[in-house]
mmCIF file of C-alpha atoms in Angstrom:
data_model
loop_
_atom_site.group_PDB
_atom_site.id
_atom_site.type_symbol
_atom_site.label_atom_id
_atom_site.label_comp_id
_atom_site.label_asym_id
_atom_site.label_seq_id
_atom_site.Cartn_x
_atom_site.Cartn_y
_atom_site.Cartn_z
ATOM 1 C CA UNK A 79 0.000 0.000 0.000
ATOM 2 C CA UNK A 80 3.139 2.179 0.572
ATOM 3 C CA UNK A 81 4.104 2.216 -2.883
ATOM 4 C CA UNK A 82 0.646 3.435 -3.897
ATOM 5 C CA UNK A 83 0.291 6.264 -1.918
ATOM 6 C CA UNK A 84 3.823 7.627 -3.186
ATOM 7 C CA UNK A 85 2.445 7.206 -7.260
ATOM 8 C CA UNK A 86 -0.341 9.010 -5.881
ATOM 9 C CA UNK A 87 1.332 11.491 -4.189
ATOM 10 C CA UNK A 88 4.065 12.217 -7.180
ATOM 11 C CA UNK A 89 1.200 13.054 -9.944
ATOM 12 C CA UNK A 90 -0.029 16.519 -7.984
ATOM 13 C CA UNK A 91 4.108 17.215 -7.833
ATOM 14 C CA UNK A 92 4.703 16.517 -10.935
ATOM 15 C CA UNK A 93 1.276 18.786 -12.223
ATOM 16 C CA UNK A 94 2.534 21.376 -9.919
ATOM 17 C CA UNK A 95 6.380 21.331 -11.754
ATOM 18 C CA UNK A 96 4.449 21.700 -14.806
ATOM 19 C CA UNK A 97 2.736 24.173 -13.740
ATOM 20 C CA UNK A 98 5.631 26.238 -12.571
ATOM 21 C CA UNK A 99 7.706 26.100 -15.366
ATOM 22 C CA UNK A 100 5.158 27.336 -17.838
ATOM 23 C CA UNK A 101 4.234 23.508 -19.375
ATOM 24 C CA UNK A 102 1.293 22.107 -20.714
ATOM 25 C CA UNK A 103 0.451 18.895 -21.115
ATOM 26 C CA UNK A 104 -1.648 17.380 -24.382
ATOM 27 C CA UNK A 105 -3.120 14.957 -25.712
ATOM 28 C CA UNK A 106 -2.412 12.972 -29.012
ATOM 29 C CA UNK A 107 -5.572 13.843 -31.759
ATOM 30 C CA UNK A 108 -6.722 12.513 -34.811
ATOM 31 C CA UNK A 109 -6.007 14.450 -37.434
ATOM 32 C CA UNK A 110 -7.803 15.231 -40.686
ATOM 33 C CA UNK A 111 -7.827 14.070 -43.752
ATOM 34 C CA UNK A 112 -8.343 17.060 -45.630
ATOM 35 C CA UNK A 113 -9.506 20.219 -45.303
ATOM 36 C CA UNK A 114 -8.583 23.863 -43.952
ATOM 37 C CA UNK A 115 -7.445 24.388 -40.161
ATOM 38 C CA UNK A 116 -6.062 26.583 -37.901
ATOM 39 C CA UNK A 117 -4.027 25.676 -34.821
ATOM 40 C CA UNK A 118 -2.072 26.715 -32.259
ATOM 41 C CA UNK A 119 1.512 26.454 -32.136
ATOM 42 C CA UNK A 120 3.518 25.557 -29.231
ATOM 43 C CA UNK A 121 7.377 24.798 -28.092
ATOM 44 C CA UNK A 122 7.505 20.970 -27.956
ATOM 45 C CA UNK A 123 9.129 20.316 -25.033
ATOM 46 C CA UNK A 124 11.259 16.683 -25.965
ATOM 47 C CA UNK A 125 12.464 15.733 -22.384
ATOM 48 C CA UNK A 126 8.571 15.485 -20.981
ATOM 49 C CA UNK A 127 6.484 14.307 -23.764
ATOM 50 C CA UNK A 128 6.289 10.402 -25.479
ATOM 51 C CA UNK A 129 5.745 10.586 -29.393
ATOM 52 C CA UNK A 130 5.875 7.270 -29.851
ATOM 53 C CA UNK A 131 4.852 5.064 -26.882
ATOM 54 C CA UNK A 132 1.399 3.481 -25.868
ATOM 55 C CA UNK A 133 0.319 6.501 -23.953
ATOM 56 C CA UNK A 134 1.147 9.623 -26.004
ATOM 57 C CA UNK A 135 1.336 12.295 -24.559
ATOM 58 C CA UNK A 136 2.801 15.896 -25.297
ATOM 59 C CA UNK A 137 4.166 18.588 -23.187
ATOM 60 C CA UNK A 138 4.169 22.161 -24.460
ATOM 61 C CA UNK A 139 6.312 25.004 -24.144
ATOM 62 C CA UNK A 140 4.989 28.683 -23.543
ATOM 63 C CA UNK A 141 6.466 31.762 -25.090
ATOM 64 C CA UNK A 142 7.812 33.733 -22.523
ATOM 65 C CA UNK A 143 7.545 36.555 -24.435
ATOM 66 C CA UNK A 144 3.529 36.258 -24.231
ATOM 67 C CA UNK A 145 3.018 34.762 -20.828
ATOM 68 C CA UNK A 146 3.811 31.127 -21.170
ATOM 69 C CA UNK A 147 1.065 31.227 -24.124
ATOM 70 C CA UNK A 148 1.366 30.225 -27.543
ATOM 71 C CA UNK A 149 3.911 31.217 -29.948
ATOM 72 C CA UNK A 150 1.495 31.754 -32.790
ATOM 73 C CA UNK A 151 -1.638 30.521 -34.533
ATOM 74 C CA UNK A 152 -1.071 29.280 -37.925
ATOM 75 C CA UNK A 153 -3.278 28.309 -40.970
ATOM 76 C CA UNK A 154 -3.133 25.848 -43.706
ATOM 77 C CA UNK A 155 -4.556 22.472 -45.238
ATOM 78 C CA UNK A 156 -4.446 19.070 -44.688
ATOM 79 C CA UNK A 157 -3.659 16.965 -47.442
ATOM 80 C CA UNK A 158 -1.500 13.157 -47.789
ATOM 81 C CA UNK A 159 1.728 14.748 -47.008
ATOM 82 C CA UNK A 160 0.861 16.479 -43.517
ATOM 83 C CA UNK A 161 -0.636 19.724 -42.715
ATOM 84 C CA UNK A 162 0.848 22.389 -45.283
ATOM 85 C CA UNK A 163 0.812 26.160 -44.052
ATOM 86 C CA UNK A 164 -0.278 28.770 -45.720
ATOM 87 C CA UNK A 165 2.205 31.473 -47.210
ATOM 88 C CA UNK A 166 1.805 33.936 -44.027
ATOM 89 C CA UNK A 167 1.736 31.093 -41.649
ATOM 90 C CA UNK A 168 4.788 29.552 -43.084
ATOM 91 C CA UNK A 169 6.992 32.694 -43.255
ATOM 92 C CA UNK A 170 6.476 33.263 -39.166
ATOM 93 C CA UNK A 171 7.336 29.643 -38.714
ATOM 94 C CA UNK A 172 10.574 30.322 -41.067
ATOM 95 C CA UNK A 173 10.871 33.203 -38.346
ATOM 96 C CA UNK A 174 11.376 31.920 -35.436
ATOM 97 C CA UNK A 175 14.414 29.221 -37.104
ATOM 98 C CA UNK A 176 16.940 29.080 -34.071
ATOM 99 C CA UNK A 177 14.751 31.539 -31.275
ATOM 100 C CA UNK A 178 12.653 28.836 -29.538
ATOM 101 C CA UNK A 179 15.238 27.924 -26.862
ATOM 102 C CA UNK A 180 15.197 31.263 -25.966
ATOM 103 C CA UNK A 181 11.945 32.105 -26.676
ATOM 104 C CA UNK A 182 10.545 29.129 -24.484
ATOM 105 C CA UNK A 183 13.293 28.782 -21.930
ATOM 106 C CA UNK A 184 13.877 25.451 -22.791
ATOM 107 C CA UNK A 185 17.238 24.844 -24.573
ATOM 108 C CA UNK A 186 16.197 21.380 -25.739
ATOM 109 C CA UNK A 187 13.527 22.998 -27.605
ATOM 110 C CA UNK A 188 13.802 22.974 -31.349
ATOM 111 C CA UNK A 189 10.599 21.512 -32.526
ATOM 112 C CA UNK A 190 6.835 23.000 -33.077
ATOM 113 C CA UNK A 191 3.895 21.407 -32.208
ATOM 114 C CA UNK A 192 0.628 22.075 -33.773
ATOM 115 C CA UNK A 193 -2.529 22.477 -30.842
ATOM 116 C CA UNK A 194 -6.165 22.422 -31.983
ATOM 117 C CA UNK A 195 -7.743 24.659 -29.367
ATOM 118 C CA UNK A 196 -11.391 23.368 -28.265
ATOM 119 C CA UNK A 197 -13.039 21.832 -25.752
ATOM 120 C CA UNK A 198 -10.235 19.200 -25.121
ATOM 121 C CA UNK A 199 -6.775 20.786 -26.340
ATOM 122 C CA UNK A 200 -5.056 17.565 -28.935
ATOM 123 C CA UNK A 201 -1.550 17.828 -30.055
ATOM 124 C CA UNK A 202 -1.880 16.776 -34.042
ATOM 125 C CA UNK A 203 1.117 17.585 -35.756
ATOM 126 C CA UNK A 204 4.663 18.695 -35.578
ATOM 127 C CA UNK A 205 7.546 20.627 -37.465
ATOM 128 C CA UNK A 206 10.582 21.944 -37.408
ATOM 129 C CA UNK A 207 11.339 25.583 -37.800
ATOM 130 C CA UNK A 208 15.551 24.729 -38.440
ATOM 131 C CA UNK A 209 14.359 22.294 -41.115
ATOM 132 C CA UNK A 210 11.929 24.290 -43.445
ATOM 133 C CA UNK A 211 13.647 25.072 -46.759
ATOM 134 C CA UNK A 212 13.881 28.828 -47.442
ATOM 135 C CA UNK A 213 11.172 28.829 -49.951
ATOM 136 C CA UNK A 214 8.688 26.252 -51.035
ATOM 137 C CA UNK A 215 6.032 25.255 -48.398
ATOM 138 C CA UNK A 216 5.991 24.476 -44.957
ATOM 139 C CA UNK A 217 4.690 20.788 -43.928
ATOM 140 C CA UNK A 218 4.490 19.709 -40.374
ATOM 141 C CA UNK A 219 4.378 15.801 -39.566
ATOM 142 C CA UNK A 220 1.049 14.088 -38.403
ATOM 143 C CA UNK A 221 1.269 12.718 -34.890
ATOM 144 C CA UNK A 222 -1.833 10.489 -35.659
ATOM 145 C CA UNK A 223 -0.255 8.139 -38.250
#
């Protein structure tokens, strides 16, 4: 029973670190097939969050710069390659190549992830800013597939 009560009593911790260091935690959505969206995008932060395991879950960075928030909404489409942003979209993605350490106060953070904001916040895709070609468009990876 010992070993119970210290699980239990490491989740509020844990939710309270979280909570102090300006993180978020998501879960993994279904995403799309097609069609236009808007999301919100967030610093991913790598140490906290499981991509790839059973239980997927995703742990977002704020930007300091506006209150632990997101770093910016972005539009685009859904088609068999990913979620493509649009021109404007891509171009403040492009933007913020090499500033989300800083801007998120992680220094592990190099990745984007994309945030549909409703009733139950779902990470669905992710990108990174480094790794977007100069011109051309801007795809961020499904999480769902």
């Amino acid at each position: 029973m010992g070993g119970r009560l210290g699980w239990r009593a490491l989740v509020p911790a844990v939710a309270l670190g979280l909570l102090l260091t300006g993180c978020e935690g998501v879960g993994v959505g279904d995403a799309p097939d097609e069609g236009r969206a808007s999301y919100q995008a967030w610093g991913l932060n790598e140490a906290s969050s499981d991509l790839d395991g059973e239980d997927r879950t995703v742990v977002l960075n704020g930007d300091l710069e506006r209150d632990s928030g997101p770093l910016l909404t972005v539009d685009g489409r859904w088609d068999a390659t990913g979620f493509v942003l649009d021109d404007s979209s891509a171009e403040q993605v492009r933007a913020l190549a090499g500033q989300l350490p800083e801007r998120t106060g992680d220094p592990a953070c190099h990745r984007l992830v994309l945030v549909s904001d409703g009733l139950v916040d779902r990470a669905v895709a992710v990108l990174a800013p480094d790794e977007q070609p100069p011109d051309g468009p801007v795809t961020a990876r499904r999480l769902d597939g």
